[in-house]
mmCIF file of C-alpha atoms and ligand atoms in Angstrom:
data_model
loop_
_atom_site.group_PDB
_atom_site.id
_atom_site.type_symbol
_atom_site.label_atom_id
_atom_site.label_comp_id
_atom_site.label_asym_id
_atom_site.label_seq_id
_atom_site.Cartn_x
_atom_site.Cartn_y
_atom_site.Cartn_z
ATOM 1 C CA MET A 1 -172.479 165.402 0.085
ATOM 2 C CA ALA A 2 -173.949 164.415 3.389
ATOM 3 C CA LEU A 3 -172.367 163.401 6.659
ATOM 4 C CA ILE A 4 -174.361 160.447 7.915
ATOM 5 C CA VAL A 5 -173.982 158.357 11.042
ATOM 6 C CA LYS A 6 -175.370 154.844 10.600
ATOM 7 C CA LYS A 7 -175.809 152.513 13.528
ATOM 8 C CA PHE A 8 -176.254 148.775 13.109
ATOM 9 C CA GLY A 9 -177.250 146.644 16.077
ATOM 10 C CA GLY A 10 -176.090 143.201 17.121
ATOM 11 C CA SER A 11 -178.626 141.216 15.114
ATOM 12 C CA SER A 12 -177.537 143.007 11.916
ATOM 13 C CA VAL A 13 -173.919 141.934 12.395
ATOM 14 C CA ALA A 14 -174.541 138.520 13.973
ATOM 15 C CA SER A 15 -172.383 136.599 11.445
ATOM 16 C CA THR A 16 -169.577 137.352 8.998
ATOM 17 C CA GLU A 17 -172.099 136.926 6.186
ATOM 18 C CA LYS A 18 -174.348 139.556 7.771
ATOM 19 C CA ILE A 19 -171.377 141.871 8.286
ATOM 20 C CA LEU A 20 -170.543 141.604 4.581
ATOM 21 C CA ASN A 21 -174.189 142.340 3.769
ATOM 22 C CA VAL A 22 -174.130 145.466 5.937
ATOM 23 C CA ALA A 23 -171.029 146.676 4.095
ATOM 24 C CA LYS A 24 -172.647 145.994 0.706
ATOM 25 C CA ARG A 25 -175.853 147.689 1.688
ATOM 26 C CA VAL A 26 -174.122 150.807 2.953
ATOM 27 C CA LEU A 27 -172.025 151.057 -0.219
ATOM 28 C CA SER A 28 -175.093 150.595 -2.440
ATOM 29 C CA GLU A 29 -176.820 153.558 -0.767
ATOM 30 C CA LYS A 30 -173.740 155.763 -0.599
ATOM 31 C CA GLN A 31 -173.834 158.841 -2.843
ATOM 32 C CA PRO A 32 -170.556 160.174 -4.228
ATOM 33 C CA GLY A 33 -169.017 162.501 -1.669
ATOM 34 C CA ASP A 34 -171.049 161.143 1.247
ATOM 35 C CA ARG A 35 -169.032 160.870 4.431
ATOM 36 C CA ILE A 36 -170.107 157.888 6.507
ATOM 37 C CA VAL A 37 -169.532 156.992 10.118
ATOM 38 C CA MET A 38 -170.665 153.548 11.220
ATOM 39 C CA VAL A 39 -171.460 152.799 14.848
ATOM 40 C CA ILE A 40 -171.664 149.078 15.509
ATOM 41 C CA SER A 41 -172.829 146.782 18.315
ATOM 42 C CA ALA A 42 -171.274 143.483 19.274
ATOM 43 C CA MET A 43 -172.147 140.463 17.093
ATOM 44 C CA GLY A 44 -175.491 138.840 17.926
ATOM 45 C CA ASP A 45 -175.784 137.835 21.564
ATOM 46 C CA THR A 46 -172.116 138.460 22.317
ATOM 47 C CA THR A 47 -172.805 140.858 25.182
ATOM 48 C CA ASP A 48 -175.197 138.391 26.842
ATOM 49 C CA ASP A 49 -172.655 135.607 26.340
ATOM 50 C CA LEU A 50 -169.918 137.685 27.963
ATOM 51 C CA ILE A 51 -172.176 138.447 30.927
ATOM 52 C CA ALA A 52 -172.935 134.735 31.246
ATOM 53 C CA LEU A 53 -169.209 134.024 31.174
ATOM 54 C CA ALA A 54 -168.664 136.344 34.130
ATOM 55 C CA GLY A 55 -171.553 134.510 35.789
ATOM 56 C CA GLY A 56 -169.319 131.443 35.845
ATOM 57 C CA ILE A 57 -166.953 133.303 38.159
ATOM 58 C CA THR A 58 -169.361 135.121 40.467
ATOM 59 C CA LYS A 59 -173.068 135.260 41.286
ATOM 60 C CA ASN A 60 -173.104 139.013 40.950
ATOM 61 C CA PRO A 61 -170.740 140.052 38.144
ATOM 62 C CA TYR A 62 -171.845 143.693 38.306
ATOM 63 C CA GLN A 63 -170.151 144.177 41.666
ATOM 64 C CA TYR A 64 -166.917 144.122 39.646
ATOM 65 C CA ALA A 65 -168.170 146.873 37.398
ATOM 66 C CA ARG A 66 -164.798 147.966 36.052
ATOM 67 C CA GLU A 67 -163.893 144.422 35.065
ATOM 68 C CA MET A 68 -167.317 144.001 33.455
ATOM 69 C CA ASP A 69 -166.507 146.997 31.267
ATOM 70 C CA MET A 70 -163.117 145.548 30.364
ATOM 71 C CA LEU A 71 -164.932 142.340 29.401
ATOM 72 C CA LEU A 72 -167.946 143.814 27.592
ATOM 73 C CA THR A 73 -166.008 146.306 25.463
ATOM 74 C CA THR A 74 -164.313 143.373 23.718
ATOM 75 C CA GLY A 75 -167.602 142.513 21.983
ATOM 76 C CA GLU A 76 -167.682 145.679 19.920
ATOM 77 C CA GLN A 77 -163.978 145.476 19.204
ATOM 78 C CA VAL A 78 -164.568 142.231 17.323
ATOM 79 C CA SER A 79 -167.432 143.519 15.171
ATOM 80 C CA ILE A 80 -165.789 146.832 14.166
ATOM 81 C CA ALA A 81 -162.612 145.104 13.030
ATOM 82 C CA LEU A 82 -164.577 142.641 10.898
ATOM 83 C CA LEU A 83 -166.803 145.330 9.360
ATOM 84 C CA SER A 84 -163.816 147.507 8.487
ATOM 85 C CA MET A 85 -162.220 144.489 6.801
ATOM 86 C CA ALA A 86 -165.453 143.864 4.923
ATOM 87 C CA PHE A 87 -165.468 147.417 3.505
ATOM 88 C CA GLN A 88 -161.837 147.125 2.455
ATOM 89 C CA GLU A 89 -162.479 143.717 0.921
ATOM 90 C CA LEU A 90 -165.141 145.465 -1.230
ATOM 91 C CA GLY A 91 -162.635 148.127 -2.264
ATOM 92 C CA GLN A 92 -163.805 150.858 0.117
ATOM 93 C CA PRO A 93 -161.139 152.412 2.355
ATOM 94 C CA ALA A 94 -162.211 152.078 5.994
ATOM 95 C CA VAL A 95 -160.784 152.088 9.488
ATOM 96 C CA SER A 96 -162.106 150.725 12.793
ATOM 97 C CA ILE A 97 -161.677 152.704 16.008
ATOM 98 C CA THR A 98 -162.665 152.135 19.634
ATOM 99 C CA GLY A 99 -164.831 154.535 21.634
ATOM 100 C CA ALA A 100 -161.718 155.924 23.289
ATOM 101 C CA MET A 101 -160.060 156.582 19.930
ATOM 102 C CA ALA A 102 -163.243 158.318 18.779
ATOM 103 C CA GLY A 103 -162.918 160.760 21.708
ATOM 104 C CA MET A 104 -165.972 159.429 23.538
ATOM 105 C CA GLN A 105 -165.299 160.639 27.081
ATOM 106 C CA THR A 106 -167.451 159.414 29.941
ATOM 107 C CA ASN A 107 -167.748 159.646 33.692
ATOM 108 C CA SER A 108 -166.561 156.703 35.796
ATOM 109 C CA ALA A 109 -169.967 155.077 36.409
ATOM 110 C CA HIS A 110 -168.859 151.664 35.166
ATOM 111 C CA THR A 111 -171.465 149.660 33.206
ATOM 112 C CA LYS A 112 -173.780 152.686 33.105
ATOM 113 C CA GLY A 113 -171.456 155.447 32.004
ATOM 114 C CA ARG A 114 -172.600 158.826 30.837
ATOM 115 C CA ILE A 115 -170.943 160.699 28.012
ATOM 116 C CA THR A 116 -169.362 163.896 29.320
ATOM 117 C CA GLU A 117 -167.682 165.190 26.189
ATOM 118 C CA ILE A 118 -166.915 164.074 22.652
ATOM 119 C CA THR A 119 -163.803 165.172 20.799
ATOM 120 C CA PRO A 120 -164.018 163.262 17.509
ATOM 121 C CA ASP A 121 -160.854 164.706 15.941
ATOM 122 C CA ARG A 122 -159.635 161.314 14.810
ATOM 123 C CA VAL A 123 -163.013 160.580 13.183
ATOM 124 C CA LYS A 124 -162.855 163.871 11.265
ATOM 125 C CA ARG A 125 -159.301 163.190 10.075
ATOM 126 C CA GLU A 126 -160.162 159.728 8.812
ATOM 127 C CA LEU A 127 -163.289 161.026 7.048
ATOM 128 C CA ALA A 128 -161.216 163.726 5.363
ATOM 129 C CA ASP A 129 -158.957 160.906 4.158
ATOM 130 C CA GLY A 130 -161.916 159.363 2.338
ATOM 131 C CA LYS A 131 -162.408 156.493 4.743
ATOM 132 C CA ILE A 132 -165.576 155.065 6.215
ATOM 133 C CA VAL A 133 -164.985 155.216 9.966
ATOM 134 C CA VAL A 134 -166.273 152.218 11.901
ATOM 135 C CA VAL A 135 -166.685 153.150 15.570
ATOM 136 C CA ALA A 136 -167.283 150.754 18.463
ATOM 137 C CA GLY A 137 -170.643 151.565 20.015
ATOM 138 C CA PHE A 138 -171.532 151.221 23.699
ATOM 139 C CA GLN A 139 -168.117 152.343 24.969
ATOM 140 C CA GLY A 140 -166.078 155.330 26.013
ATOM 141 C CA ILE A 141 -163.165 156.181 28.236
ATOM 142 C CA ASP A 142 -163.202 157.755 31.697
ATOM 143 C CA PRO A 143 -160.770 160.321 33.125
ATOM 144 C CA ASN A 144 -158.553 157.467 34.444
ATOM 145 C CA GLY A 145 -158.242 156.053 30.943
ATOM 146 C CA ASP A 146 -160.408 153.060 31.811
ATOM 147 C CA PRO A 147 -163.027 151.670 29.424
ATOM 148 C CA VAL A 148 -166.620 152.416 30.409
ATOM 149 C CA THR A 149 -169.788 151.027 28.831
ATOM 150 C CA LEU A 150 -172.967 153.073 28.462
ATOM 151 C CA GLY A 151 -175.593 150.587 29.656
ATOM 152 C CA ARG A 152 -177.343 147.872 27.637
ATOM 153 C CA GLY A 153 -178.293 149.056 24.176
ATOM 154 C CA GLY A 154 -175.771 151.867 24.555
ATOM 155 C CA SER A 155 -174.671 151.841 20.922
ATOM 156 C CA ASP A 156 -177.720 153.932 20.061
ATOM 157 C CA THR A 157 -176.463 156.578 22.441
ATOM 158 C CA SER A 158 -172.960 156.388 20.983
ATOM 159 C CA ALA A 159 -174.388 156.893 17.490
ATOM 160 C CA VAL A 160 -176.668 159.820 18.260
ATOM 161 C CA ALA A 161 -174.060 161.549 20.420
ATOM 162 C CA LEU A 162 -171.426 161.164 17.739
ATOM 163 C CA ALA A 163 -173.865 162.464 15.120
ATOM 164 C CA GLY A 164 -174.458 165.491 17.358
ATOM 165 C CA ALA A 165 -170.770 166.149 17.966
ATOM 166 C CA LEU A 166 -169.994 165.828 14.249
ATOM 167 C CA LYS A 167 -173.017 168.004 13.333
ATOM 168 C CA ALA A 168 -174.095 165.196 11.019
ATOM 169 C CA ASP A 169 -176.991 165.675 8.604
ATOM 170 C CA SER A 170 -178.763 162.630 9.976
ATOM 171 C CA CYS A 171 -178.474 159.670 12.253
ATOM 172 C CA GLU A 172 -179.898 156.397 11.013
ATOM 173 C CA ILE A 173 -180.544 153.570 13.430
ATOM 174 C CA PHE A 174 -180.818 150.276 11.548
ATOM 175 C CA THR A 175 -182.616 147.505 13.348
ATOM 176 C CA ASP A 176 -184.511 144.277 12.769
ATOM 177 C CA VAL A 177 -187.904 146.019 12.820
ATOM 178 C CA GLU A 178 -189.139 148.603 10.302
ATOM 179 C CA GLY A 179 -189.485 151.460 12.748
ATOM 180 C CA VAL A 180 -191.226 152.371 15.968
ATOM 181 C CA TYR A 181 -194.538 150.601 16.497
ATOM 182 C CA SER A 182 -197.554 151.282 18.678
ATOM 183 C CA ALA A 183 -196.490 148.134 20.592
ATOM 184 C CA ASP A 184 -193.835 145.463 20.164
ATOM 185 C CA PRO A 185 -194.927 143.696 16.944
ATOM 186 C CA ARG A 186 -193.556 140.409 18.289
ATOM 187 C CA ILE A 187 -196.224 140.583 20.995
ATOM 188 C CA VAL A 188 -198.996 142.486 19.226
ATOM 189 C CA PRO A 189 -199.162 141.265 15.614
ATOM 190 C CA ASP A 190 -201.296 144.188 14.388
ATOM 191 C CA ALA A 191 -199.222 146.923 16.016
ATOM 192 C CA ARG A 192 -198.935 149.984 13.766
ATOM 193 C CA LYS A 193 -195.771 151.578 12.478
ATOM 194 C CA MET A 194 -195.585 155.298 13.257
ATOM 195 C CA LYS A 195 -194.370 157.769 10.634
ATOM 196 C CA GLU A 196 -193.121 160.123 13.298
ATOM 197 C CA ILE A 197 -192.878 160.429 17.036
ATOM 198 C CA THR A 198 -191.556 163.269 19.190
ATOM 199 C CA TYR A 199 -188.379 162.954 21.240
ATOM 200 C CA HIS A 200 -190.489 163.435 24.325
ATOM 201 C CA GLU A 201 -192.871 160.559 23.597
ATOM 202 C CA MET A 202 -190.140 158.280 22.277
ATOM 203 C CA LEU A 203 -188.125 158.957 25.404
ATOM 204 C CA GLU A 204 -191.037 157.890 27.551
ATOM 205 C CA MET A 205 -191.692 154.798 25.376
ATOM 206 C CA ALA A 206 -188.021 153.827 25.598
ATOM 207 C CA ARG A 207 -187.767 154.519 29.309
ATOM 208 C CA LEU A 208 -190.777 152.284 29.836
ATOM 209 C CA GLY A 209 -189.234 149.400 27.958
ATOM 210 C CA ALA A 210 -189.855 149.857 24.213
ATOM 211 C CA GLY A 211 -186.767 148.016 23.030
ATOM 212 C CA VAL A 212 -186.145 149.928 19.793
ATOM 213 C CA MET A 213 -184.078 152.755 21.247
ATOM 214 C CA GLN A 214 -182.013 153.227 24.360
ATOM 215 C CA PRO A 215 -183.659 156.098 26.294
ATOM 216 C CA ARG A 216 -180.480 158.108 26.624
ATOM 217 C CA SER A 217 -179.966 158.070 22.864
ATOM 218 C CA VAL A 218 -183.274 159.870 22.480
ATOM 219 C CA GLU A 219 -182.197 162.450 25.078
ATOM 220 C CA MET A 220 -179.045 162.973 23.045
ATOM 221 C CA GLY A 221 -181.100 163.452 19.889
ATOM 222 C CA GLU A 222 -183.234 166.055 21.606
ATOM 223 C CA TYR A 223 -180.189 167.796 23.030
ATOM 224 C CA PHE A 224 -178.467 168.046 19.657
ATOM 225 C CA LYS A 225 -181.760 168.401 17.718
ATOM 226 C CA ILE A 226 -180.629 165.584 15.413
ATOM 227 C CA PRO A 227 -183.513 163.837 13.635
ATOM 228 C CA ILE A 228 -183.205 160.109 14.233
ATOM 229 C CA HIS A 229 -184.390 157.762 11.508
ATOM 230 C CA VAL A 230 -185.202 154.300 12.857
ATOM 231 C CA ARG A 231 -185.311 151.899 9.892
ATOM 232 C CA SER A 232 -184.927 148.278 8.861
ATOM 233 C CA THR A 233 -181.621 146.599 8.087
ATOM 234 C CA PHE A 234 -183.348 144.402 5.552
ATOM 235 C CA THR A 235 -185.472 146.792 3.445
ATOM 236 C CA ASN A 236 -185.053 150.270 1.940
ATOM 237 C CA LYS A 237 -188.384 151.481 3.332
ATOM 238 C CA THR A 238 -188.636 154.674 5.309
ATOM 239 C CA GLY A 239 -189.014 153.882 8.977
ATOM 240 C CA THR A 240 -189.966 156.222 11.816
ATOM 241 C CA ILE A 241 -188.481 159.687 12.245
ATOM 242 C CA ILE A 242 -187.966 160.864 15.817
ATOM 243 C CA ARG A 243 -188.006 164.643 15.914
ATOM 244 C CA GLU A 244 -189.029 167.732 17.830
ATOM 245 C CA ASP A 245 -192.646 167.877 16.681
ATOM 246 C CA TYR A 246 -195.023 166.387 14.136
ATOM 247 C CA THR A 247 -194.681 167.819 10.649
ATOM 248 C CA MET A 248 -198.134 166.685 9.587
ATOM 249 C CA GLU A 249 -201.425 166.278 11.360
ATOM 250 C CA ASP A 250 -200.362 162.893 12.604
ATOM 251 C CA LYS A 251 -202.165 163.393 15.868
ATOM 252 C CA ASP A 252 -205.197 161.122 15.584
ATOM 253 C CA PHE A 253 -204.254 159.084 18.627
ATOM 254 C CA VAL A 254 -204.295 160.323 22.202
ATOM 255 C CA ILE A 255 -202.059 157.380 23.042
ATOM 256 C CA ARG A 256 -198.982 156.888 20.865
ATOM 257 C CA GLY A 257 -198.097 153.443 22.075
ATOM 258 C CA VAL A 258 -198.075 150.647 24.607
ATOM 259 C CA ALA A 259 -194.665 149.830 26.067
ATOM 260 C CA HIS A 260 -193.694 146.942 28.287
ATOM 261 C CA ASP A 261 -190.776 145.870 30.393
ATOM 262 C CA ALA A 262 -190.357 142.263 31.489
ATOM 263 C CA LYS A 263 -187.058 142.877 33.249
ATOM 264 C CA VAL A 264 -188.490 144.293 36.426
ATOM 265 C CA ALA A 265 -188.227 143.092 40.006
ATOM 266 C CA LYS A 266 -190.141 144.197 43.076
ATOM 267 C CA ILE A 267 -188.611 144.761 46.496
ATOM 268 C CA ALA A 268 -190.736 145.212 49.620
ATOM 269 C CA VAL A 269 -189.212 146.381 52.883
ATOM 270 C CA LEU A 270 -191.774 145.499 55.528
ATOM 271 C CA GLY A 271 -192.287 146.922 58.995
ATOM 272 C CA ILE A 272 -190.080 149.989 59.111
ATOM 273 C CA PRO A 273 -190.572 153.063 61.310
ATOM 274 C CA ASN A 274 -193.076 155.604 59.971
ATOM 275 C CA THR A 275 -190.878 158.601 60.754
ATOM 276 C CA PRO A 276 -189.194 161.367 58.752
ATOM 277 C CA GLY A 277 -185.988 160.381 56.965
ATOM 278 C CA ILE A 278 -186.730 156.686 56.396
ATOM 279 C CA ALA A 279 -187.458 156.972 52.674
ATOM 280 C CA HIS A 280 -184.370 159.104 52.330
ATOM 281 C CA GLU A 281 -182.295 156.476 54.145
ATOM 282 C CA ILE A 282 -183.391 153.655 51.821
ATOM 283 C CA PHE A 283 -183.298 155.494 48.535
ATOM 284 C CA SER A 284 -180.076 157.412 49.120
ATOM 285 C CA ALA A 285 -178.316 154.106 49.828
ATOM 286 C CA LEU A 286 -179.616 152.833 46.468
ATOM 287 C CA ALA A 287 -178.642 156.076 44.742
ATOM 288 C CA ASP A 288 -175.117 155.830 46.168
ATOM 289 C CA ALA A 289 -174.878 152.403 44.562
ATOM 290 C CA ASN A 290 -176.044 153.949 41.265
ATOM 291 C CA ILE A 291 -179.267 151.917 41.231
ATOM 292 C CA ASP A 292 -182.312 153.399 39.525
ATOM 293 C CA VAL A 293 -185.540 152.956 41.438
ATOM 294 C CA ASP A 294 -188.735 153.053 39.434
ATOM 295 C CA MET A 295 -192.226 152.644 40.909
ATOM 296 C CA ILE A 296 -192.447 153.481 44.618
ATOM 297 C CA VAL A 297 -195.323 152.873 47.012
ATOM 298 C CA GLN A 298 -195.364 153.503 50.734
ATOM 299 C CA SER A 299 -198.165 151.654 52.423
ATOM 300 C CA ILE A 300 -200.692 153.177 54.760
ATOM 301 C CA ARG A 301 -201.234 151.005 57.785
ATOM 302 C CA ASN A 302 -204.301 152.159 59.675
ATOM 303 C CA ILE A 303 -203.806 149.971 62.708
ATOM 304 C CA GLU A 304 -200.142 150.443 63.497
ATOM 305 C CA LYS A 305 -199.592 154.103 62.766
ATOM 306 C CA ASN A 306 -195.908 154.092 63.652
ATOM 307 C CA VAL A 307 -195.015 151.316 61.219
ATOM 308 C CA THR A 308 -194.985 151.336 57.434
ATOM 309 C CA ASP A 309 -193.844 149.303 54.384
ATOM 310 C CA MET A 310 -191.873 150.529 51.400
ATOM 311 C CA VAL A 311 -192.411 148.798 48.075
ATOM 312 C CA PHE A 312 -190.530 149.650 44.895
ATOM 313 C CA THR A 313 -189.242 148.235 41.642
ATOM 314 C CA VAL A 314 -185.770 148.069 40.104
ATOM 315 C CA ALA A 315 -184.408 146.666 36.841
ATOM 316 C CA SER A 316 -183.858 142.892 37.057
ATOM 317 C CA ASP A 317 -180.172 143.421 36.219
ATOM 318 C CA ASP A 318 -179.810 145.574 39.338
ATOM 319 C CA LEU A 319 -181.641 143.188 41.662
ATOM 320 C CA GLY A 320 -178.597 141.378 43.062
ATOM 321 C CA GLN A 321 -176.864 144.591 43.986
ATOM 322 C CA ALA A 322 -180.077 146.299 45.153
ATOM 323 C CA LYS A 323 -180.792 143.392 47.498
ATOM 324 C CA GLN A 324 -177.362 143.712 49.126
ATOM 325 C CA VAL A 325 -177.867 147.438 49.650
ATOM 326 C CA VAL A 326 -181.460 147.105 50.913
ATOM 327 C CA ASP A 327 -180.620 144.230 53.284
ATOM 328 C CA LYS A 328 -178.075 146.437 55.001
ATOM 329 C CA VAL A 329 -180.462 149.370 55.426
ATOM 330 C CA ALA A 330 -183.292 147.043 56.489
ATOM 331 C CA ASP A 331 -181.064 145.624 59.227
ATOM 332 C CA LYS A 332 -180.258 149.077 60.448
ATOM 333 C CA LEU A 333 -183.956 150.043 60.481
ATOM 334 C CA ASN A 334 -184.984 146.806 62.197
ATOM 335 C CA ALA A 335 -187.314 145.956 59.324
ATOM 336 C CA ILE A 336 -189.411 142.822 59.767
ATOM 337 C CA ALA A 337 -188.558 141.438 56.328
ATOM 338 C CA VAL A 338 -187.326 142.188 52.831
ATOM 339 C CA LEU A 339 -189.410 140.425 50.183
ATOM 340 C CA ILE A 340 -188.345 140.009 46.567
ATOM 341 C CA GLU A 341 -190.669 139.249 43.646
ATOM 342 C CA GLU A 342 -189.065 138.553 40.305
ATOM 343 C CA ASP A 343 -192.112 137.393 38.351
ATOM 344 C CA VAL A 344 -193.421 140.901 37.755
ATOM 345 C CA ALA A 345 -193.490 143.063 34.633
ATOM 346 C CA LYS A 346 -194.583 146.538 33.719
ATOM 347 C CA VAL A 347 -197.022 147.626 31.015
ATOM 348 C CA SER A 348 -197.406 151.306 30.142
ATOM 349 C CA ILE A 349 -199.286 153.647 27.820
ATOM 350 C CA VAL A 350 -197.610 156.747 26.447
ATOM 351 C CA GLY A 351 -198.953 159.837 24.724
ATOM 352 C CA ALA A 352 -198.598 163.591 25.087
ATOM 353 C CA GLY A 353 -202.280 163.822 24.179
ATOM 354 C CA MET A 354 -203.399 162.263 27.475
ATOM 355 C CA LEU A 355 -202.692 165.590 29.195
ATOM 356 C CA GLY A 356 -205.942 167.083 27.957
ATOM 357 C CA SER A 357 -208.014 163.895 27.877
ATOM 358 C CA PRO A 358 -209.605 162.683 31.094
ATOM 359 C CA GLY A 359 -210.560 159.028 31.356
ATOM 360 C CA ILE A 360 -207.458 157.532 29.744
ATOM 361 C CA ALA A 361 -206.362 155.814 32.959
ATOM 362 C CA ALA A 362 -209.853 154.420 33.489
ATOM 363 C CA ARG A 363 -209.814 152.933 29.975
ATOM 364 C CA MET A 364 -206.449 151.290 30.624
ATOM 365 C CA PHE A 365 -207.576 149.779 33.938
ATOM 366 C CA GLY A 366 -210.852 148.732 32.298
ATOM 367 C CA ALA A 367 -209.006 146.822 29.583
ATOM 368 C CA LEU A 368 -206.954 145.001 32.236
ATOM 369 C CA SER A 369 -210.004 144.261 34.338
ATOM 370 C CA THR A 370 -211.913 142.808 31.374
ATOM 371 C CA ALA A 371 -208.945 140.507 30.770
ATOM 372 C CA ALA A 372 -209.036 139.554 34.495
ATOM 373 C CA ILE A 373 -205.523 140.874 35.062
ATOM 374 C CA ASN A 374 -204.683 142.122 38.531
ATOM 375 C CA ILE A 375 -202.770 145.387 38.924
ATOM 376 C CA ASP A 376 -200.082 145.338 41.614
ATOM 377 C CA ILE A 377 -198.677 148.891 41.489
ATOM 378 C CA ILE A 378 -199.708 151.924 39.422
ATOM 379 C CA SER A 379 -197.504 154.901 38.614
ATOM 380 C CA THR A 380 -197.932 157.884 36.333
ATOM 381 C CA SER A 381 -195.973 160.655 34.674
ATOM 382 C CA GLU A 382 -197.261 163.638 32.712
ATOM 383 C CA ILE A 383 -197.502 161.589 29.524
ATOM 384 C CA SER A 384 -197.659 157.984 30.691
ATOM 385 C CA ILE A 385 -199.425 155.534 32.974
ATOM 386 C CA SER A 386 -197.784 152.274 34.095
ATOM 387 C CA CYS A 387 -199.131 149.156 35.807
ATOM 388 C CA LEU A 388 -197.129 146.368 37.403
ATOM 389 C CA VAL A 389 -198.617 142.943 36.610
ATOM 390 C CA LYS A 390 -197.582 139.291 36.893
ATOM 391 C CA SER A 391 -194.997 138.311 34.246
ATOM 392 C CA ALA A 392 -197.171 135.440 33.074
ATOM 393 C CA GLN A 393 -199.931 137.893 32.134
ATOM 394 C CA LEU A 394 -197.743 140.495 30.460
ATOM 395 C CA LYS A 395 -198.444 139.478 26.871
ATOM 396 C CA GLU A 396 -202.171 139.397 27.478
ATOM 397 C CA ALA A 397 -202.022 142.765 29.238
ATOM 398 C CA VAL A 398 -200.181 144.458 26.368
ATOM 399 C CA ASN A 399 -202.665 143.059 23.839
ATOM 400 C CA ALA A 400 -205.727 144.007 25.873
ATOM 401 C CA ILE A 401 -204.548 147.594 26.311
ATOM 402 C CA HIS A 402 -203.447 147.912 22.690
ATOM 403 C CA GLU A 403 -206.836 146.685 21.491
ATOM 404 C CA GLU A 404 -208.529 149.318 23.680
ATOM 405 C CA PHE A 405 -206.599 152.242 22.195
ATOM 406 C CA PHE A 406 -205.799 150.899 18.702
ATOM 407 C CA PRO A 407 -208.783 148.678 17.858
ATOM 408 C CA LYS A 408 -208.253 146.302 14.946
ATOM 409 C CA GLN A 409 -209.584 147.817 11.773
ATOM 410 C CA ALA A 410 -212.467 145.768 10.381
HETATM 411 N N1 LIG B 1 -173.703 145.310 22.764
HETATM 412 C C1 LIG B 1 -174.329 146.139 23.750
HETATM 413 C C2 LIG B 1 -175.585 145.490 24.301
HETATM 414 O O1 LIG B 1 -175.984 144.440 23.893
HETATM 415 C C3 LIG B 1 -174.641 147.503 23.241
HETATM 416 C C4 LIG B 1 -175.621 147.542 22.107
HETATM 417 O O2 LIG B 1 -175.868 146.554 21.455
HETATM 418 O O3 LIG B 1 -176.166 148.621 21.868
HETATM 419 O O4 LIG B 1 -176.199 146.031 25.191
HETATM 420 MG MG1 MG B 2 -189.298 140.075 35.725
#
């Protein structure tokens, strides 16, 4: 008699055949009395296709953020309807509901909404009626009644948040890999599957680009203390459990994993005054436009002491909008130039254990140097170190660093 939230991503529901398979699989695992809430992504590459469609109208679709949300929320509406039909076709009562109907309330930050409150009364009623409730992931409703999406990969967040609000026994995230790996197995063939990882480390891995989980979903898990089980759509094997702490002495590695992010762009604002308030001017303009800035470097010019350069990175998806904002500020500051580099990518190592282990950074830089890979920008957090490299060398960089910390077993 468990209440379980199960999330299936786009690749798991990419065709009607796959949707039927998801329904069959869920019913085959269902124990009598289990109450099941499904949270579903849009079919396959639907979201990308919808974004491309908007690209036929405008160069920068995200400037029309509300309309993007109206467009993107249709993707999930298709998949939930089909999955609910699939359950009913197999004799299982089911009902599909949108994020709004599920009581998923958000702020008005279109295309990157944050959940403010969840009132899943409708979900509870339908469960009590013996139905499987199929909820549209990635979407909620703002105080104006407008649809808002939660950022790419947002269905994970929908699922974990809903599990928290329903006080579910567990939240299972089904995906096309078998769990969380020490690096992306598509790039590093001998990457290792982890039995467990802490919210804290997973959050850092996800924030730094590990595609398995949307970072905010991990925050939600930590907030609600809901264990998250990341597992494969295609096998019954246990995957990786994300939880508060390790239950066993699974602490052999100082570094838990190598994450990477190819969707990074670098912006350099050259020749700006080296006076108080300049950084604030640039970054508050970006913050007002809701753009996350990642690595930041301010140059030290020894010759011209009154002039400086500001270099930073943003997500590739934000580049168009960031450029508009930065161009304006640069004009105002009489900057010499704004340079954009899109062929950059970020590789990072993550592990809570690095706190008490000197020399980890040196080993990472050593691995890159041996592979003759140049480091453009370095940034660190308490439990991670990141390097910006050329996109063309990303794969090699990830492998070199992984080999340093997780050497192939002979
Ligand atoms: N369909 C949305 C996306 O592709 C949300 C999700 O899949 O989690 O980003
Ligand atoms: Mg890039």
